[in-house]
CSV table of C-alpha atoms and ligand atoms in Angstrom, one decimal:
chain,number,residue,atom,x,y,z
T,1,UNK,CA,0.0,0.0,0.0
T,2,UNK,CA,1.5,3.4,-1.0
T,3,UNK,CA,1.2,6.1,1.5
T,4,UNK,CA,-0.3,9.6,0.7
T,5,UNK,CA,2.3,12.3,0.4
T,6,UNK,CA,1.0,15.9,0.6
T,7,UNK,CA,3.6,18.6,-0.4
T,8,UNK,CA,3.1,22.4,-0.2
T,9,UNK,CA,4.8,24.4,-2.9
T,10,UNK,CA,5.0,28.0,-1.6
T,11,UNK,CA,6.6,29.3,-4.8
T,12,UNK,CA,8.0,32.8,-4.3
T,13,UNK,CA,6.0,33.6,-1.2
T,14,UNK,CA,6.6,33.9,2.5
T,15,UNK,CA,9.4,35.6,4.5
T,16,UNK,CA,11.5,33.9,7.2
T,17,UNK,CA,9.3,35.4,10.1
T,18,UNK,CA,6.2,34.2,8.3
T,19,UNK,CA,7.8,30.8,7.8
T,20,UNK,CA,8.4,30.4,11.5
T,21,UNK,CA,4.8,31.4,12.5
T,22,UNK,CA,3.3,29.2,9.7
T,23,UNK,CA,5.2,26.1,10.8
T,24,UNK,CA,4.5,26.6,14.4
T,25,UNK,CA,0.8,26.7,13.5
T,26,UNK,CA,0.8,23.9,11.0
T,27,UNK,CA,2.8,21.5,13.2
T,28,UNK,CA,0.0,21.5,15.8
T,29,UNK,CA,-2.7,20.9,13.1
T,30,UNK,CA,-1.1,18.0,11.4
T,31,UNK,CA,0.8,16.3,14.2
T,32,UNK,CA,-1.5,13.2,14.2
T,33,UNK,CA,-1.6,12.7,10.4
T,34,UNK,CA,-0.6,9.4,9.0
T,35,UNK,CA,0.2,11.1,5.7
T,36,UNK,CA,3.6,12.5,4.8
T,37,UNK,CA,3.7,16.3,5.0
T,38,UNK,CA,6.4,18.2,3.1
T,39,UNK,CA,6.8,22.0,2.7
T,40,UNK,CA,8.9,23.2,-0.3
T,41,UNK,CA,10.0,26.7,0.6
T,42,UNK,CA,12.1,29.5,-0.9
T,43,UNK,CA,15.9,29.2,-0.3
T,44,UNK,CA,16.0,32.0,2.2
T,45,UNK,CA,13.4,30.3,4.3
T,46,UNK,CA,14.9,26.8,4.3
T,47,UNK,CA,17.1,27.2,7.4
T,48,UNK,CA,14.3,28.7,9.5
T,49,UNK,CA,11.9,26.0,8.2
T,50,UNK,CA,14.3,23.2,9.1
T,51,UNK,CA,14.8,24.7,12.6
T,52,UNK,CA,11.2,25.0,13.4
T,53,UNK,CA,10.2,21.7,11.8
T,54,UNK,CA,12.6,19.8,14.0
T,55,UNK,CA,10.8,17.3,16.2
T,56,UNK,CA,7.6,17.6,14.1
T,57,UNK,CA,6.3,15.4,11.3
T,58,UNK,CA,6.8,18.1,8.7
T,59,UNK,CA,9.6,17.5,6.2
T,60,UNK,CA,11.3,20.3,4.3
T,61,UNK,CA,12.1,20.7,0.6
T,62,UNK,CA,13.5,23.2,-1.8
T,63,UNK,CA,11.8,24.2,-5.1
T,64,UNK,CA,14.8,23.9,-7.4
T,65,UNK,CA,18.6,23.2,-7.5
T,66,UNK,CA,21.4,23.2,-10.0
T,67,UNK,CA,22.8,19.9,-11.3
T,68,UNK,CA,26.4,20.8,-10.9
T,69,UNK,CA,28.0,20.4,-7.5
T,70,UNK,CA,29.7,23.8,-7.4
T,71,UNK,CA,31.4,26.3,-9.6
T,72,UNK,CA,30.8,29.5,-11.5
T,73,UNK,CA,27.0,29.5,-11.7
T,74,UNK,CA,26.1,32.9,-10.2
T,75,UNK,CA,22.9,32.8,-8.3
T,76,UNK,CA,22.5,29.0,-8.3
T,77,UNK,CA,22.3,26.5,-5.4
T,78,UNK,CA,23.5,22.9,-5.6
T,79,UNK,CA,22.1,19.6,-4.3
T,80,UNK,CA,25.2,19.3,-2.1
T,81,UNK,CA,24.4,22.7,-0.5
T,82,UNK,CA,20.8,21.8,0.2
T,83,UNK,CA,21.9,18.5,1.7
T,84,UNK,CA,24.5,20.2,3.9
T,85,UNK,CA,21.7,21.9,5.9
T,86,UNK,CA,19.5,18.7,6.0
T,87,UNK,CA,17.0,19.5,3.3
T,88,UNK,CA,15.3,16.2,2.3
T,89,UNK,CA,13.3,17.0,-0.8
T,90,UNK,CA,13.6,19.1,-3.9
T,91,UNK,CA,11.0,19.9,-6.6
T,92,UNK,CA,12.5,19.4,-10.0
T,93,UNK,CA,11.1,20.6,-13.4
T,94,UNK,CA,8.0,22.5,-12.2
T,95,UNK,CA,6.2,23.8,-15.2
T,96,UNK,CA,6.9,27.4,-14.1
T,97,UNK,CA,10.6,26.6,-14.3
T,98,UNK,CA,10.2,24.9,-17.6
T,99,UNK,CA,8.2,27.8,-18.9
T,100,UNK,CA,10.1,30.8,-17.5
T,101,UNK,CA,13.6,29.5,-16.8
T,102,UNK,CA,14.2,27.2,-19.8
T,103,UNK,CA,14.3,23.9,-18.0
T,104,UNK,CA,14.3,21.0,-20.4
T,105,UNK,CA,13.7,17.3,-20.1
T,106,UNK,CA,17.5,17.0,-20.2
T,107,UNK,CA,18.2,19.4,-17.4
T,108,UNK,CA,15.4,17.8,-15.4
T,109,UNK,CA,17.2,14.4,-15.8
T,110,UNK,CA,20.5,15.9,-14.8
T,111,UNK,CA,19.0,17.5,-11.7
T,112,UNK,CA,17.2,14.3,-10.7
T,113,UNK,CA,20.5,12.4,-10.9
T,114,UNK,CA,22.4,15.0,-8.9
T,115,UNK,CA,19.6,15.1,-6.3
T,116,UNK,CA,20.0,11.3,-5.7
T,117,UNK,CA,23.8,11.4,-5.7
T,118,UNK,CA,23.5,13.9,-2.8
T,119,UNK,CA,20.8,12.0,-0.9
T,120,UNK,CA,17.9,14.3,-1.8
T,121,UNK,CA,14.5,13.0,-2.8
T,122,UNK,CA,13.2,14.6,-6.0
T,123,UNK,CA,9.6,15.6,-6.7
T,124,UNK,CA,9.5,15.6,-10.5
T,125,UNK,CA,6.7,17.6,-12.2
T,126,UNK,CA,5.2,16.6,-15.5
T,127,UNK,CA,2.1,17.9,-17.2
T,128,UNK,CA,0.4,18.9,-20.4
T,129,UNK,CA,-0.6,22.3,-21.7
T,130,UNK,CA,-4.3,23.0,-22.6
T,131,UNK,CA,-3.4,22.9,-26.3
T,132,UNK,CA,-1.8,19.4,-25.9
T,133,UNK,CA,-4.8,18.2,-24.0
T,134,UNK,CA,-7.2,19.4,-26.6
T,135,UNK,CA,-5.2,17.7,-29.3
T,136,UNK,CA,-5.4,14.4,-27.4
T,137,UNK,CA,-1.7,14.4,-26.7
T,138,UNK,CA,-1.8,14.3,-22.9
T,139,UNK,CA,-0.7,10.7,-22.4
T,140,UNK,CA,2.2,11.0,-24.9
T,141,UNK,CA,3.4,14.2,-23.3
T,142,UNK,CA,3.4,13.1,-19.7
T,143,UNK,CA,4.8,9.6,-20.3
T,144,UNK,CA,7.6,11.1,-22.5
T,145,UNK,CA,8.5,13.6,-19.8
T,146,UNK,CA,8.5,10.8,-17.2
T,147,UNK,CA,10.7,8.5,-19.3
T,148,UNK,CA,13.2,11.3,-19.9
T,149,UNK,CA,13.3,12.5,-16.3
T,150,UNK,CA,14.0,9.0,-15.1
T,151,UNK,CA,16.5,8.1,-17.8
T,152,UNK,CA,19.6,6.1,-16.6
T,153,UNK,CA,18.4,6.0,-13.0
T,154,UNK,CA,18.7,2.7,-11.0
T,155,UNK,CA,15.5,0.8,-10.2
T,156,UNK,CA,15.9,1.8,-6.6
T,157,UNK,CA,16.2,5.5,-7.5
T,158,UNK,CA,13.1,5.3,-9.7
T,159,UNK,CA,11.2,3.7,-6.8
T,160,UNK,CA,12.2,6.6,-4.6
T,161,UNK,CA,11.2,9.4,-7.0
T,162,UNK,CA,8.0,11.2,-6.4
T,163,UNK,CA,6.2,12.3,-9.5
T,164,UNK,CA,3.7,15.2,-9.5
T,165,UNK,CA,1.3,15.1,-12.4
T,166,UNK,CA,0.3,18.7,-12.8
T,167,UNK,CA,-1.8,19.6,-15.9
T,168,UNK,CA,-0.5,23.1,-16.7
T,169,UNK,CA,-3.9,24.5,-17.4
T,170,UNK,CA,-5.0,23.6,-13.8
T,171,UNK,CA,-2.2,25.4,-12.0
T,172,UNK,CA,-3.3,28.5,-10.2
T,173,UNK,CA,-6.4,28.7,-12.4
T,174,UNK,CA,-9.0,27.3,-10.0
T,175,UNK,CA,-9.7,24.6,-12.7
T,176,UNK,CA,-8.9,21.1,-11.5
T,177,UNK,CA,-8.8,18.0,-13.6
T,178,UNK,CA,-11.7,15.7,-12.7
T,179,UNK,CA,-10.6,13.0,-10.3
T,180,UNK,CA,-11.2,10.4,-13.0
T,181,UNK,CA,-9.1,12.3,-15.5
T,182,UNK,CA,-6.3,12.9,-13.1
T,183,UNK,CA,-6.4,9.3,-12.1
T,184,UNK,CA,-6.3,8.1,-15.7
T,185,UNK,CA,-3.3,10.3,-16.5
T,186,UNK,CA,-1.5,9.0,-13.4
T,187,UNK,CA,-2.3,5.4,-14.5
T,188,UNK,CA,-0.6,6.2,-17.9
T,189,UNK,CA,2.5,7.4,-16.1
T,190,UNK,CA,2.5,4.3,-13.9
T,191,UNK,CA,2.0,2.1,-16.9
T,192,UNK,CA,5.0,3.7,-18.6
T,193,UNK,CA,7.2,3.1,-15.5
T,194,UNK,CA,6.0,-0.5,-15.4
T,195,UNK,CA,7.0,-0.9,-19.1
T,196,UNK,CA,10.5,0.3,-18.4
T,197,UNK,CA,11.2,-0.8,-14.8
T,198,UNK,CA,8.6,-3.5,-14.1
T,199,UNK,CA,5.3,-3.6,-12.3
T,200,UNK,CA,6.9,-4.1,-8.9
T,201,UNK,CA,8.6,-0.8,-9.0
T,202,UNK,CA,5.8,1.0,-10.8
T,203,UNK,CA,3.4,0.0,-8.0
T,204,UNK,CA,5.7,1.6,-5.4
T,205,UNK,CA,6.3,5.0,-7.0
T,206,UNK,CA,4.4,7.8,-5.4
T,207,UNK,CA,2.5,9.9,-8.0
T,208,UNK,CA,0.8,13.0,-6.8
T,209,UNK,CA,-1.7,15.2,-8.5
T,210,UNK,CA,-1.2,19.0,-8.6
T,211,UNK,CA,-3.2,21.9,-9.9
T,212,UNK,CA,-5.7,23.9,-7.8
T,213,UNK,CA,-5.9,21.3,-5.1
T,214,UNK,CA,-8.0,22.7,-2.2
T,215,UNK,CA,-9.5,21.4,1.0
T,216,UNK,CA,-12.8,21.1,-0.9
T,217,UNK,CA,-11.5,18.8,-3.6
T,218,UNK,CA,-8.6,17.0,-1.9
T,219,UNK,CA,-10.7,14.1,-0.5
T,220,UNK,CA,-12.2,13.1,-3.8
T,221,UNK,CA,-8.9,13.4,-5.6
T,222,UNK,CA,-6.7,11.6,-3.0
T,223,UNK,CA,-9.2,8.8,-2.7
T,224,UNK,CA,-8.7,7.7,-6.3
T,225,UNK,CA,-6.8,4.4,-6.8
T,226,UNK,CA,-3.6,5.9,-8.3
T,227,UNK,CA,-3.4,9.4,-6.8
T,228,UNK,CA,-1.0,9.2,-3.9
T,229,UNK,CA,-1.5,12.7,-2.6
T,230,UNK,CA,-0.9,16.2,-4.0
T,231,UNK,CA,1.5,19.0,-4.7
T,232,UNK,CA,-0.3,22.1,-3.5
T,233,UNK,CA,0.5,25.7,-4.5
T,234,UNK,CA,-1.9,28.5,-3.5
T,235,UNK,CA,-3.8,26.5,-0.9
T,236,UNK,CA,-0.6,25.7,0.9
T,237,UNK,CA,0.0,29.3,1.9
T,238,UNK,CA,-2.6,29.2,4.7
T,239,UNK,CA,-1.8,26.7,7.5
T,240,UNK,CA,-5.4,26.1,8.3
T,241,UNK,CA,-6.4,25.4,4.7
T,242,UNK,CA,-3.3,23.3,4.1
T,243,UNK,CA,-3.9,21.2,7.3
T,244,UNK,CA,-7.3,20.3,6.0
T,245,UNK,CA,-5.8,19.0,2.8
T,246,UNK,CA,-3.2,17.0,4.8
T,247,UNK,CA,-5.9,15.7,7.0
T,248,UNK,CA,-8.3,15.0,4.1
T,249,UNK,CA,-9.0,11.4,5.3
T,250,UNK,CA,-9.9,12.4,8.9
T,251,UNK,CA,-13.4,13.8,8.4
G,301,LIG,P1,-1.8,25.5,-7.4
G,301,LIG,O1,-0.3,25.2,-7.8
G,301,LIG,O2,-2.2,24.6,-6.3
G,301,LIG,O3,-1.8,27.0,-7.0
G,301,LIG,O4,-2.6,25.3,-8.7
G,301,LIG,C1,0.2,23.9,-7.8
G,301,LIG,C2,1.7,23.9,-8.3
G,301,LIG,O5,2.0,24.7,-9.1
G,301,LIG,O6,2.5,23.1,-7.7
């Protein structure tokens, strides 16, 4: 049985003092959850988040990293640097990074490998545009992105990768994929992983849904057979609302 993993993606929001207050609040609200709780915060908030999340069940992640270990890459942060302060997770290939910062399937793959080499667990984002969806290309797009992101990984690494299926048209728009649609897309991703790495591994990979997840729709989405939790943007900025998403199975 796969566990449910709920990750907040704060994007470029929240200052260190807000981070401290937020995690103090959230930790009380989710302390009894059987689901895994992750907060992916801006770089400047990481240290504070890690400090306040100590001795809670909240895990901390970054939202990006560079694939090189060090060097002349002004403004970048490496996996080794993240690991050195005990960051556990890192989002890789979010559609906003692919769209605004020229991330490609190739850089995503390099980053996933570098993350594992440094002991970080990657949350890899895949998803189709509205145009691709309307042209019936959803399955092709997301299975291709998945295959390329996981290229040359060991079976064990594949098994420890979290994939977030985020249809781009559903991110920040208030539009969610129907739970059936999201579940079917995630099944396609799992099928592709099974084709390459075998059913055993595919059945163990955590695949989340992301795109306008809220407390109102979380239960229906996360109760689907193949949806193993969510990557939550806007609704993760409020600890009350986010805690309801984390605790979706408690009421
Ligand atoms: P959203 O963002 O929940 O605000 O739609 C999700 C994401 O981009 O990860």
